mmCIF file of C-alpha atoms in Angstrom:
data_model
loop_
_atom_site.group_PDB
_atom_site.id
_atom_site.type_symbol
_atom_site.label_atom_id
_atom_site.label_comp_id
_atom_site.label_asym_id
_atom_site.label_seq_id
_atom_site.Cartn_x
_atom_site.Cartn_y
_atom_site.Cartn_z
ATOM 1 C CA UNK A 1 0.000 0.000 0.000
ATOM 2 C CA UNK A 2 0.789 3.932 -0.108
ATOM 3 C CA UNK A 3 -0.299 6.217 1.350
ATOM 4 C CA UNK A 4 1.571 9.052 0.260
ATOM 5 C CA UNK A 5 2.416 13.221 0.393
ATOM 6 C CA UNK A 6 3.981 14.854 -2.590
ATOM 7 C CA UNK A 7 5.223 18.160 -2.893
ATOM 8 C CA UNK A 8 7.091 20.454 -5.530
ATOM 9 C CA UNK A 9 10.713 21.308 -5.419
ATOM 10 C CA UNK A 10 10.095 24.735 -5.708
ATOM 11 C CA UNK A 11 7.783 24.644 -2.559
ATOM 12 C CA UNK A 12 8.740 26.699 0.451
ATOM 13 C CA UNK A 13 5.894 24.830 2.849
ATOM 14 C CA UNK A 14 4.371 28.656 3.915
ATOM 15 C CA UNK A 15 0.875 27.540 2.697
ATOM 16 C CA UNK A 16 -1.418 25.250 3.592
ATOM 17 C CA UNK A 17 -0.844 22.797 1.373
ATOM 18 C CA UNK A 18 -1.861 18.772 0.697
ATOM 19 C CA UNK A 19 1.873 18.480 -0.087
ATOM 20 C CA UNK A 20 3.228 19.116 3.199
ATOM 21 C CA UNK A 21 4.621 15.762 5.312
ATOM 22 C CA UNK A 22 3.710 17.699 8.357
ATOM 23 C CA UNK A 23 -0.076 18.029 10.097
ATOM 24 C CA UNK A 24 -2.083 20.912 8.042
ATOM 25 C CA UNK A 25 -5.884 21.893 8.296
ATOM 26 C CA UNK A 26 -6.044 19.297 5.500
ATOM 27 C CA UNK A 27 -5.475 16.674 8.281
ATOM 28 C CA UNK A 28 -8.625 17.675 9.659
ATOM 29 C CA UNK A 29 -11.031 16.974 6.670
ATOM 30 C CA UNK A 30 -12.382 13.600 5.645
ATOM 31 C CA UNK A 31 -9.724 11.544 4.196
ATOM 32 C CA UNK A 32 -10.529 9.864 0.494
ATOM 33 C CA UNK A 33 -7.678 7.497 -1.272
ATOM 34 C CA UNK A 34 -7.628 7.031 -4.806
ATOM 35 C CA UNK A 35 -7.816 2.776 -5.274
ATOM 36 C CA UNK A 36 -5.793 1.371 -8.375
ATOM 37 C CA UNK A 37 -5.916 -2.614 -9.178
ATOM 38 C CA UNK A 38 -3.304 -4.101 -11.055
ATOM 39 C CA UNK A 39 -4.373 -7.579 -12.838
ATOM 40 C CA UNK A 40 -1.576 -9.636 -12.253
ATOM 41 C CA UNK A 41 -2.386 -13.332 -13.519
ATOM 42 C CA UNK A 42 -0.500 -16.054 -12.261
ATOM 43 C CA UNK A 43 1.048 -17.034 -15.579
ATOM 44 C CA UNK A 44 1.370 -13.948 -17.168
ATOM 45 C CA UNK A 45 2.390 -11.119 -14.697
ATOM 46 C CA UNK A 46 3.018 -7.632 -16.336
ATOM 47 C CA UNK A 47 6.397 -6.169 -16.912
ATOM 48 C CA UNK A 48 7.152 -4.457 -13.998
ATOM 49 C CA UNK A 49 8.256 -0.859 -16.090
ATOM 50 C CA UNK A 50 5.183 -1.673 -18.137
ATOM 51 C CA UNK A 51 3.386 -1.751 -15.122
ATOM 52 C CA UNK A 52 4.546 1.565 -13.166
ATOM 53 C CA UNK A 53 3.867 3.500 -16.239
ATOM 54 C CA UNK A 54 0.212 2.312 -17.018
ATOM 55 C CA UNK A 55 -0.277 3.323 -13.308
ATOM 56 C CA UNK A 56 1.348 6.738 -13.605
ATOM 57 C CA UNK A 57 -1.225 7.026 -17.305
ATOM 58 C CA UNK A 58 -4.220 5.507 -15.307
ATOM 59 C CA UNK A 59 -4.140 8.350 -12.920
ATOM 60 C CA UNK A 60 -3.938 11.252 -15.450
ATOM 61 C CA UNK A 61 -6.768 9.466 -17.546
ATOM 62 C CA UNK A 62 -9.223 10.198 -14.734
ATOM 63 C CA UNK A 63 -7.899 13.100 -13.457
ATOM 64 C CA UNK A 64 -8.365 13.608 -17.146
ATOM 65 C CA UNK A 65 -11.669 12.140 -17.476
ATOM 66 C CA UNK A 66 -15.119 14.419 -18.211
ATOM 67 C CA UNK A 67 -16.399 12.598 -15.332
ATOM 68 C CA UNK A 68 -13.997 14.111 -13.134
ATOM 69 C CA UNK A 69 -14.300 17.543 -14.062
ATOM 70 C CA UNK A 70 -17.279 20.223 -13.652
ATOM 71 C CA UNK A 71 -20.634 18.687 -12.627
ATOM 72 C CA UNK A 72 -19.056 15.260 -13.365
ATOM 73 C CA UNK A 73 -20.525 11.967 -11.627
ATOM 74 C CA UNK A 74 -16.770 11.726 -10.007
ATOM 75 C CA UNK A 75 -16.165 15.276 -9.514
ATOM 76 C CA UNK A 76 -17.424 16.073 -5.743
ATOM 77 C CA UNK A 77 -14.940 12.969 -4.938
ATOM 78 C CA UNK A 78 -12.216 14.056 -6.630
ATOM 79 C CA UNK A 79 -12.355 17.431 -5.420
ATOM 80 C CA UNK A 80 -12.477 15.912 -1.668
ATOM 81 C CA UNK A 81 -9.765 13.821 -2.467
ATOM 82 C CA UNK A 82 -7.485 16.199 -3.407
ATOM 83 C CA UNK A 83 -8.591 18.560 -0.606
ATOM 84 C CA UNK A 84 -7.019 16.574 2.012
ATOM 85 C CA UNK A 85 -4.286 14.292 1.748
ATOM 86 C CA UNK A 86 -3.595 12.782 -1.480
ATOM 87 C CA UNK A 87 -3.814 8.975 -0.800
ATOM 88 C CA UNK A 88 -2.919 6.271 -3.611
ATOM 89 C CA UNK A 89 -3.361 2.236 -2.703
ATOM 90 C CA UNK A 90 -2.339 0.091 -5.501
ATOM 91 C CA UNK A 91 -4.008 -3.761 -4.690
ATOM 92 C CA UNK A 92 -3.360 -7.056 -6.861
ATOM 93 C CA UNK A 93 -6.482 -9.167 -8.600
ATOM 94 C CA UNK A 94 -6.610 -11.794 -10.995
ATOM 95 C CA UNK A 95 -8.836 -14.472 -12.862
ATOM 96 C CA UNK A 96 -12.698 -13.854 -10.655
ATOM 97 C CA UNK A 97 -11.090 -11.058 -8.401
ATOM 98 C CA UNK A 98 -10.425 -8.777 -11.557
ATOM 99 C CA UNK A 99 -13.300 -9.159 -13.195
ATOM 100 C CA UNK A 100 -15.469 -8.115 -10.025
ATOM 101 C CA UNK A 101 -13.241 -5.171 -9.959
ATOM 102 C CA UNK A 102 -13.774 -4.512 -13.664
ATOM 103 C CA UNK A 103 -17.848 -4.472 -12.903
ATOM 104 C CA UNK A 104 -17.380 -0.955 -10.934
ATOM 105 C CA UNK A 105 -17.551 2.193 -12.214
ATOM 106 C CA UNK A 106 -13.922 3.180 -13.034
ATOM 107 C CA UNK A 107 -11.383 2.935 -16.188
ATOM 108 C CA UNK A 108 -9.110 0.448 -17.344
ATOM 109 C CA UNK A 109 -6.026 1.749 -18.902
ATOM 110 C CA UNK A 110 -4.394 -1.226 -20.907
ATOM 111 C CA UNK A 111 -0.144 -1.254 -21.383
ATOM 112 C CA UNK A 112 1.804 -3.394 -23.493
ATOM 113 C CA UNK A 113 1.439 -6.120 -20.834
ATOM 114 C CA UNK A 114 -0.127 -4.362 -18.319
ATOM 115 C CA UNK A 115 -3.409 -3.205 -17.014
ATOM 116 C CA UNK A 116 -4.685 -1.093 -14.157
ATOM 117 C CA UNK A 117 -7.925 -0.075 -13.365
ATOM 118 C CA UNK A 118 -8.670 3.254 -11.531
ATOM 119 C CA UNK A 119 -10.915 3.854 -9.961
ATOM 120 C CA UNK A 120 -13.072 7.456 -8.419
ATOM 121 C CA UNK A 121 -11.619 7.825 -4.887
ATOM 122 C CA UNK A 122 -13.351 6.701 -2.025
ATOM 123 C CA UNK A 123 -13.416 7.668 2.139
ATOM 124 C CA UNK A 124 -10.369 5.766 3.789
ATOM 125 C CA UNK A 125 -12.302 3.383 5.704
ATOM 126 C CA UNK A 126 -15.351 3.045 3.158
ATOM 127 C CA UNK A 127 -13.742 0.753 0.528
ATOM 128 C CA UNK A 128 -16.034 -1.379 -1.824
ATOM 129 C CA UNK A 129 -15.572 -5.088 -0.586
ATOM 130 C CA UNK A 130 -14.814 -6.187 -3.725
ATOM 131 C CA UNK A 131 -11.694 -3.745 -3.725
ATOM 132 C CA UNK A 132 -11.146 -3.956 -0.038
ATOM 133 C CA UNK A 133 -10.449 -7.592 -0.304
ATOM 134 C CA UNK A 134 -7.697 -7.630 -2.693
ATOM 135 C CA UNK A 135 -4.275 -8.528 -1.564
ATOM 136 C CA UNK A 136 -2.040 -5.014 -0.958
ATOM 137 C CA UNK A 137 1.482 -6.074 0.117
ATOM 138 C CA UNK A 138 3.673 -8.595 -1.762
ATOM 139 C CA UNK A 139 3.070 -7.073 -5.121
ATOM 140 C CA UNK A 140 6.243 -7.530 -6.978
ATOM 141 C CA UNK A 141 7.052 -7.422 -10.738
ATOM 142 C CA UNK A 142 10.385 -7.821 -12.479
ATOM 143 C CA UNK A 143 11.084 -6.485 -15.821
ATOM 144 C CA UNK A 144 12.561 -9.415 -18.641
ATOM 145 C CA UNK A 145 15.331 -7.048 -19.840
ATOM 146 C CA UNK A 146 16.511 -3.517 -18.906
ATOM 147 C CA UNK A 147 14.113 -0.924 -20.540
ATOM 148 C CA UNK A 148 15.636 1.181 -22.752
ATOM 149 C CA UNK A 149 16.645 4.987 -22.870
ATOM 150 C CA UNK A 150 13.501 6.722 -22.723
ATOM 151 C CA UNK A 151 12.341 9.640 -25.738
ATOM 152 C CA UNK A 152 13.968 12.794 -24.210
ATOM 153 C CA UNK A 153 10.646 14.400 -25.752
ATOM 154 C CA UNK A 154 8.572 12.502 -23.495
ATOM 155 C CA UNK A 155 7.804 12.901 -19.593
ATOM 156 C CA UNK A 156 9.973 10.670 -17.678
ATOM 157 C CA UNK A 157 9.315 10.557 -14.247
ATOM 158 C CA UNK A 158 12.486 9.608 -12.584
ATOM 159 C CA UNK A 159 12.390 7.372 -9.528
ATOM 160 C CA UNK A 160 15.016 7.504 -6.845
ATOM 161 C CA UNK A 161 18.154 5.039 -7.081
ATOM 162 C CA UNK A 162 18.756 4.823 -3.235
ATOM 163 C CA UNK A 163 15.141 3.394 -2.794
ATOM 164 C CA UNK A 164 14.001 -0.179 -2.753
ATOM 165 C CA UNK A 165 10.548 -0.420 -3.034
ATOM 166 C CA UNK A 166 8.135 -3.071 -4.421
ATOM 167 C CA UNK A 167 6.035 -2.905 -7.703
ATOM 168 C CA UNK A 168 3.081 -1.942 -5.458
ATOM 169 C CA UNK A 169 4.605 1.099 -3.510
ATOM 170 C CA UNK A 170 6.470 2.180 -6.780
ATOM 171 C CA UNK A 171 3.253 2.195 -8.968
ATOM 172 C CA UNK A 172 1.774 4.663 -6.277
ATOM 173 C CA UNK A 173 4.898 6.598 -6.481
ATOM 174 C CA UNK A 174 4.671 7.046 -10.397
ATOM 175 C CA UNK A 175 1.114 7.923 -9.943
ATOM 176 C CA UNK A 176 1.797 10.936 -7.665
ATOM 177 C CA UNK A 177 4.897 12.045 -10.219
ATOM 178 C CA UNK A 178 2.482 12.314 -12.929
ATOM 179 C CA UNK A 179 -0.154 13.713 -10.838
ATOM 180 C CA UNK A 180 2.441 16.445 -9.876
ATOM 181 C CA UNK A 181 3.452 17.027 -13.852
ATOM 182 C CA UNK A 182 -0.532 17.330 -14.401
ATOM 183 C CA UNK A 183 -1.166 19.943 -12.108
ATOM 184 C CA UNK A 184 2.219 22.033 -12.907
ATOM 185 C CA UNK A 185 1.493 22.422 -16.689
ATOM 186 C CA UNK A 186 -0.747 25.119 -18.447
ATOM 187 C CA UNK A 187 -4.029 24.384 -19.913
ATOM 188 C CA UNK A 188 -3.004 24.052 -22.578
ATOM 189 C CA UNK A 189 -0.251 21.213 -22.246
ATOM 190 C CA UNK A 190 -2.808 19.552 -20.339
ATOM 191 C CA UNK A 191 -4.661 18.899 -23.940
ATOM 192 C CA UNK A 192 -2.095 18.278 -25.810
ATOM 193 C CA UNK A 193 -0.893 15.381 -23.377
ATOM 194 C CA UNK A 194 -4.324 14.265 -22.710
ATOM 195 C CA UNK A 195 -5.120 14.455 -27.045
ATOM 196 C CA UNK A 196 -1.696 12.414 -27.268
ATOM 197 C CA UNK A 197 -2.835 10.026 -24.659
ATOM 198 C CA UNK A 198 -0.608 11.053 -21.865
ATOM 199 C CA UNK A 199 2.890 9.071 -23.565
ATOM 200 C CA UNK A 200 5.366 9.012 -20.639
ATOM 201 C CA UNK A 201 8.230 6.664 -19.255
ATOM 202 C CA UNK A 202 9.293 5.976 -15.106
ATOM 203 C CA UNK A 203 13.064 5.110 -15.121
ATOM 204 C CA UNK A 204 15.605 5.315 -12.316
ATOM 205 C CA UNK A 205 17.868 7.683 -12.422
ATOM 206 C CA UNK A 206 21.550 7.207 -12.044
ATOM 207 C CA UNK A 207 22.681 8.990 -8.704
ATOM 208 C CA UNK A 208 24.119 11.789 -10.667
ATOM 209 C CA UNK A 209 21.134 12.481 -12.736
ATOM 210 C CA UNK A 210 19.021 12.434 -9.603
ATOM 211 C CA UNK A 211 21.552 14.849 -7.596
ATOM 212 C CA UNK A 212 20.612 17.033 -10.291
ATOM 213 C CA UNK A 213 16.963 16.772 -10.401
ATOM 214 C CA UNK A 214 16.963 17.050 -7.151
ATOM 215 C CA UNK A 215 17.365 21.034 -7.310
ATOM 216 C CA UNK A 216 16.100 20.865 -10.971
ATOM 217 C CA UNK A 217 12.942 23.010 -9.313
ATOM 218 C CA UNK A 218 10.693 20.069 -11.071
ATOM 219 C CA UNK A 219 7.727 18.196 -9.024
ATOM 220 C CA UNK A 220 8.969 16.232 -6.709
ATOM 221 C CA UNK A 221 7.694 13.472 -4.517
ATOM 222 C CA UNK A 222 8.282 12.785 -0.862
ATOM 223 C CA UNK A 223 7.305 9.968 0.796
ATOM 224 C CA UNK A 224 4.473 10.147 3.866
ATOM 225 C CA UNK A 225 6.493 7.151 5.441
ATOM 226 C CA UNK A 226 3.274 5.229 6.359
ATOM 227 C CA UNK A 227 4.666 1.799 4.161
ATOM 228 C CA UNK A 228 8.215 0.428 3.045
ATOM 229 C CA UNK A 229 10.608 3.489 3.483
ATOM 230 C CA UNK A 230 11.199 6.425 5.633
ATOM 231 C CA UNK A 231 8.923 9.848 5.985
ATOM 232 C CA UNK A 232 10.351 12.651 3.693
ATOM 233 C CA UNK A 233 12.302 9.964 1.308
ATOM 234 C CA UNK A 234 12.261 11.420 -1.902
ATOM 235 C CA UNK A 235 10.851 9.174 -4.740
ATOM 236 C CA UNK A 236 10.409 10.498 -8.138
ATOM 237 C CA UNK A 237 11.276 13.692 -9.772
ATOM 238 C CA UNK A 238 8.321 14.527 -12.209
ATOM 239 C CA UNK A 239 10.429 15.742 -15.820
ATOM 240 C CA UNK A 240 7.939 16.659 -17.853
ATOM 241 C CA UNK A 241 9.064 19.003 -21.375
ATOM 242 C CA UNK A 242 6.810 21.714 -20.371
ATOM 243 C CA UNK A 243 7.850 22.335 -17.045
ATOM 244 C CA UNK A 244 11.421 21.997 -17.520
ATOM 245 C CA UNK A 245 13.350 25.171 -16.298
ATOM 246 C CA UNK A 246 14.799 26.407 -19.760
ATOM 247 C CA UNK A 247 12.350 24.152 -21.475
ATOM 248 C CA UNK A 248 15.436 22.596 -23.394
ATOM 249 C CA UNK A 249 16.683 19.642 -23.069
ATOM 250 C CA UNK A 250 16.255 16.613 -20.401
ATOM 251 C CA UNK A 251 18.000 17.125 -16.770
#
């Protein structure tokens, strides 16, 4: 499971913000969690890159969605979601258990070997029970060769290389990157990554590369500390074209 804080680089932590690791007013609304279920079959697990980044897409295709936004059926819970903390829990299904999970309302976002459904969030302790009985911890995925360099015109969101974390707790972490990279750009990079279906890639960096985007000024994720690794730990760095300082080339 995570249950997670992000904040930007460039963030002081004056405001009250749902970013910040320590208690805020934002503590003291109801808490929501966004649920993501990864279909993992016995026989044919996903890639385990394949995996992180169909997590980090399914995220911006709802907060994408029309649903979502305006008067949208998903809207008032995506609003309170993001209000107070923002909460990701990425579960495990397969054969029965995903296609229960498939019969709620949410979207499936298909990879080339993986797929994750998201779904609208929902209160901390008010899970559907056929979502609240999936398995959380244990999910691990391995990839069947290195992946290669990623398109240095494409959002990479770079996770840390002094981390260890399973497929489960990364997933989560990718998902807050590219949350971060949504809510940094303009309006109008928004559409153009939505209209080119949201193409990214979630590498680790090598420790030089991520001593540098660590004062790149680009969305970056810290860790709440509730699962696997240590409050504050910073996870991914969210490099997204747009938001780049100079808007050049790759950090």
């Amino acid at each position: 499971m995570s249950s997670d804080e992000t904040t930007a680089a460039s963030d002081s932590g004056t405001q009250d913000s749902p970013f910040r690791p320590e208690p805020t007013t934002r503590d003291e609304a109801p808490q929501f969690v966004l649920p993501l279920v990864v279909r993992i079959e016995r026989n044919e697990p996903p890639a385990r890159t394949d995996a992180l980044e169909t997590a980090a897409r399914a995220v911006l295709v709802l907060l994408g969605d029309e649903r979502s936004l305006g008067e949208g059926e998903w809207a008032q819970a995506v609003h309170d979601w993001q209000d107070a903390r923002i909460r990701k829990v990425v579960r495990r299904a397969r054969g029965a258990e995903w296609r229960r999970a498939e019969a709620l309302p949410g979207i499936t976002v298909t990879g080339r070997s993986a797929e994750v459904r998201v779904f609208p969030p929902v209160p901390l302790d008010g899970w559907p029970k056929d979502l609240a009985r999936l398995q959380v911890s244990g999910t691990d995925l391995d990839d069947p060769k290195p992946p290669a360099d990623p398109d240095e015109a494409v959002p990479v969101l770079w996770l840390s290389p002094d981390l260890d974390m399973s497929a489960g707790k990364a997933m989560a972490q990718a998902g807050h990157g590219a949350q971060l990279a949504w809510w940094g750009l303009t309006e109008e990079d928004r559409t153009a990554w939505r209209e080119a279906g949201f193409p990214l890639a979630v590498r680790t960096a090598g420790p030089p590369r991520w001593e540098r985007l660590l004062t790149s000024g680009l969305p970056l994720v810290r860790d709440a500390g509730f699962t696997e690794i240590a409050p504050g730990s910073c996870t991914v760095v969210a490099d997204h074209p747009a938001l780049r300082p100079d808007r050049r080339g790759p950090v």
